[in-house]
Coordinates of C-alpha atoms and ligand atoms in Angstrom, one line a residue:
M12 CA -18.2 -96.4 -57.1
T13 CA -21.1 -94.8 -55.2
G14 CA -21.2 -94.7 -51.5
A15 CA -21.6 -91.9 -48.9
N16 CA -18.0 -92.0 -47.7
R17 CA -19.2 -89.9 -44.7
G18 CA -21.5 -91.9 -42.6
W19 CA -23.1 -88.8 -41.1
R20 CA -24.3 -87.4 -44.2
T21 CA -27.7 -88.9 -44.8
L22 CA -30.9 -88.0 -46.6
E23 CA -32.5 -87.4 -43.4
I24 CA -35.2 -85.2 -44.9
P25 CA -36.8 -87.0 -47.8
I26 CA -36.7 -85.1 -51.2
R27 CA -38.8 -85.0 -54.4
P28 CA -38.2 -83.5 -57.8
G29 CA -40.0 -80.3 -58.7
T30 CA -40.1 -76.6 -58.8
G31 CA -42.6 -74.1 -57.5
N32 CA -45.3 -74.7 -55.0
P33 CA -46.3 -78.4 -54.5
T34 CA -50.0 -79.3 -54.5
H35 CA -49.6 -82.6 -52.5
C36 CA -47.2 -83.8 -49.9
P37 CA -45.2 -86.9 -50.6
W38 CA -47.7 -88.9 -48.3
G39 CA -50.7 -87.9 -50.5
H40 CA -52.4 -85.0 -48.7
E41 CA -53.8 -82.2 -50.7
L42 CA -51.9 -79.1 -49.3
A43 CA -54.8 -76.6 -50.1
V44 CA -57.0 -78.5 -47.8
G45 CA -54.5 -79.6 -45.1
G46 CA -52.3 -76.5 -45.1
V47 CA -48.5 -76.1 -45.9
R48 CA -45.6 -74.2 -44.4
Q49 CA -42.6 -73.2 -46.6
S50 CA -39.1 -73.0 -45.3
W51 CA -35.5 -73.6 -46.4
S52 CA -33.5 -76.6 -45.9
Q53 CA -30.1 -75.5 -44.5
D54 CA -28.8 -79.2 -45.0
Y55 CA -29.6 -79.3 -48.8
R56 CA -29.8 -75.6 -49.7
A57 CA -33.2 -76.3 -51.2
P58 CA -36.9 -75.3 -50.6
E59 CA -38.4 -77.2 -47.8
W60 CA -42.1 -77.8 -47.1
L61 CA -44.1 -79.0 -44.1
C62 CA -47.4 -80.6 -44.5
E63 CA -49.7 -79.5 -41.6
A64 CA -52.0 -82.7 -42.1
C65 CA -48.9 -84.9 -41.6
Y66 CA -47.5 -82.7 -38.8
A67 CA -50.7 -83.2 -36.9
L68 CA -50.5 -86.9 -37.0
P69 CA -48.3 -88.8 -34.4
G70 CA -44.9 -89.9 -35.3
R71 CA -44.5 -87.8 -38.6
T72 CA -42.7 -84.7 -39.4
G73 CA -44.4 -83.9 -42.6
V74 CA -41.2 -82.2 -43.9
W75 CA -39.7 -82.7 -47.3
A76 CA -37.3 -80.9 -49.6
V77 CA -37.8 -80.1 -53.2
I78 CA -35.0 -80.4 -55.7
D79 CA -35.3 -78.8 -59.1
P80 CA -34.1 -81.4 -61.6
A81 CA -33.6 -78.9 -64.5
V82 CA -30.4 -79.2 -66.6
E83 CA -29.5 -75.6 -65.5
N84 CA -29.6 -76.9 -61.9
Q85 CA -27.1 -79.7 -62.7
V86 CA -23.4 -79.0 -62.1
P87 CA -20.0 -80.4 -63.2
P88 CA -17.9 -82.5 -60.8
N89 CA -15.8 -79.6 -59.7
N90 CA -18.9 -77.8 -58.5
V91 CA -19.9 -80.1 -55.7
D92 CA -20.7 -78.2 -52.6
E93 CA -20.1 -79.4 -49.0
Y94 CA -23.3 -77.6 -47.9
A95 CA -25.7 -78.2 -50.8
L96 CA -27.5 -81.2 -52.3
R97 CA -26.4 -81.2 -55.9
L98 CA -27.1 -83.1 -59.1
V99 CA -23.6 -83.6 -60.5
V100 CA -23.2 -84.4 -64.2
V101 CA -20.4 -86.5 -65.7
P102 CA -20.9 -86.2 -69.4
P103 CA -20.2 -89.1 -71.8
T104 CA -16.8 -89.3 -73.5
T105 CA -18.5 -89.8 -76.9
P106 CA -21.6 -88.1 -78.3
V107 CA -24.0 -91.1 -77.6
G108 CA -22.0 -92.7 -74.9
I109 CA -23.1 -93.1 -71.4
G110 CA -23.4 -90.1 -69.3
T111 CA -24.0 -90.1 -65.4
V112 CA -25.9 -87.9 -63.0
R113 CA -25.1 -88.3 -59.3
L114 CA -26.8 -87.0 -56.3
C115 CA -24.2 -85.5 -54.0
L116 CA -23.8 -83.6 -50.8
G117 CA -20.1 -82.8 -50.9
R118 CA -18.1 -86.0 -51.4
A119 CA -21.1 -88.1 -50.2
V120 CA -22.7 -89.7 -53.2
F121 CA -26.2 -91.1 -52.4
G122 CA -26.9 -92.6 -55.9
E123 CA -26.5 -92.3 -59.6
I124 CA -28.4 -92.7 -63.0
R125 CA -26.7 -93.5 -66.2
M126 CA -28.1 -92.9 -69.6
S127 CA -27.3 -92.6 -73.3
L128 CA -28.8 -89.7 -75.4
C129 CA -28.8 -89.4 -79.1
A130 CA -29.7 -85.8 -80.1
T131 CA -30.0 -86.9 -83.9
D132 CA -32.6 -89.6 -83.3
R133 CA -33.8 -88.0 -80.1
R134 CA -33.6 -91.4 -78.6
A135 CA -32.7 -91.9 -74.9
V136 CA -31.9 -95.2 -73.1
L137 CA -31.9 -95.4 -69.2
V138 CA -29.0 -97.8 -68.7
H139 CA -28.7 -98.0 -64.8
L140 CA -30.1 -96.6 -61.7
H141 CA -28.4 -97.1 -58.3
I142 CA -29.2 -95.8 -54.9
D143 CA -27.1 -96.9 -51.9
E144 CA -29.0 -99.1 -49.8
E145 CA -29.0 -97.0 -46.7
H146 CA -30.3 -94.0 -48.7
R147 CA -33.2 -95.7 -50.3
R148 CA -36.9 -94.6 -49.9
R149 CA -36.0 -91.0 -49.4
G150 CA -36.9 -89.9 -53.0
A151 CA -33.3 -90.0 -54.4
G152 CA -34.3 -92.4 -57.2
R153 CA -37.3 -90.1 -58.2
V154 CA -34.9 -87.0 -58.3
L155 CA -32.4 -88.7 -60.4
V156 CA -34.9 -90.1 -62.9
A157 CA -36.4 -86.5 -63.2
A158 CA -32.8 -85.1 -63.7
A159 CA -32.1 -87.7 -66.5
E160 CA -35.5 -87.0 -68.2
A161 CA -34.7 -83.3 -68.0
R162 CA -31.6 -84.0 -70.1
G163 CA -33.7 -85.7 -72.8
R164 CA -36.8 -83.7 -72.9
D165 CA -39.2 -84.8 -75.7
F166 CA -36.8 -87.8 -76.4
D167 CA -38.2 -91.3 -76.9
W168 CA -37.1 -92.9 -73.7
T169 CA -36.8 -96.6 -73.1
M170 CA -34.6 -98.6 -70.4
V171 CA -32.7 -101.7 -70.0
P172 CA -34.8 -104.5 -68.4
I173 CA -35.0 -103.6 -64.6
A174 CA -33.4 -105.8 -62.0
R175 CA -35.7 -108.5 -60.8
D176 CA -35.2 -107.9 -57.1
P177 CA -38.3 -106.8 -55.1
V178 CA -36.8 -103.4 -54.3
S179 CA -36.2 -102.5 -58.0
I180 CA -39.7 -103.8 -59.1
A181 CA -41.3 -101.9 -56.4
F182 CA -39.5 -98.7 -57.3
W183 CA -40.3 -98.8 -60.9
A184 CA -43.9 -100.0 -60.2
R185 CA -44.4 -96.8 -58.1
L186 CA -42.7 -94.4 -60.6
G187 CA -44.3 -96.1 -63.7
T188 CA -47.3 -93.8 -63.3
I189 CA -45.3 -90.6 -63.4
C190 CA -42.8 -91.4 -66.1
S191 CA -43.4 -92.9 -69.5
L192 CA -40.4 -95.3 -69.7
S193 CA -41.1 -98.4 -71.7
A194 CA -39.7 -101.6 -70.4
S195 CA -37.5 -102.7 -73.2
P196 CA -34.6 -100.8 -74.7
R197 CA -34.9 -99.4 -78.3
P198 CA -31.5 -98.0 -79.0
C199 CA -30.8 -96.1 -82.3
S200 CA -28.1 -97.2 -84.7
H201 CA -25.7 -94.9 -83.2
Q202 CA -26.3 -96.2 -79.8
I203 CA -25.9 -99.8 -80.9
A204 CA -22.7 -98.9 -82.9
A205 CA -21.4 -97.2 -79.6
G206 CA -22.1 -100.4 -77.6
V207 CA -24.4 -98.6 -75.2
I208 CA -26.4 -101.8 -74.9
P209 CA -26.1 -105.2 -76.8
A210 CA -27.9 -105.2 -80.2
C211 CA -31.0 -107.2 -80.0
D212 CA -31.1 -109.9 -82.6
Ligands
LIG1527 ZN1 -48.9 -84.8 -45.6
LIG1528 ZN1 -28.8 -92.1 -83.1

């Protein structure tokens, strides 16, 4: 399903979710101390930043782009853009069914996150996160998790048990500090009835 079907399209510049001026670079430097330069990513059509502290070190560019994960910044599938990194939403076919957000650059899909949202109970279940192997460790997962969270602000979020492979464990262990997802799913009655995840007995 996912797969960058154009090999030359990569997440060459790492990304992070956010808006406004960042306080730290993705590598941990405080920008008020080390210095920062803002520019614009022509590849992604998004704000791009350069950490002066990283840049001064050998073998680093210190460059990253910031993707706004807000719902207003998520577009329907017919709005993909060949020249912009976009969060593309495929809504569920039923109210509490599973919806998908994909990270796309034109027809290249780098990864996707799937979730069920119940507006009545304000319950959200994160069902699946997948980043294509060659696009991992560039921030795509963080951006997709932030995009999913933006769709269920103030919802009670839980997730299905994470895959027990080292990459998944490492990802969620890193992200665990910045998102408040619990490690076992707590679907509401509507989500159980919709078969979003199997009922726990
Ligand atoms: Zn830095
Ligand atoms: Zn419900």
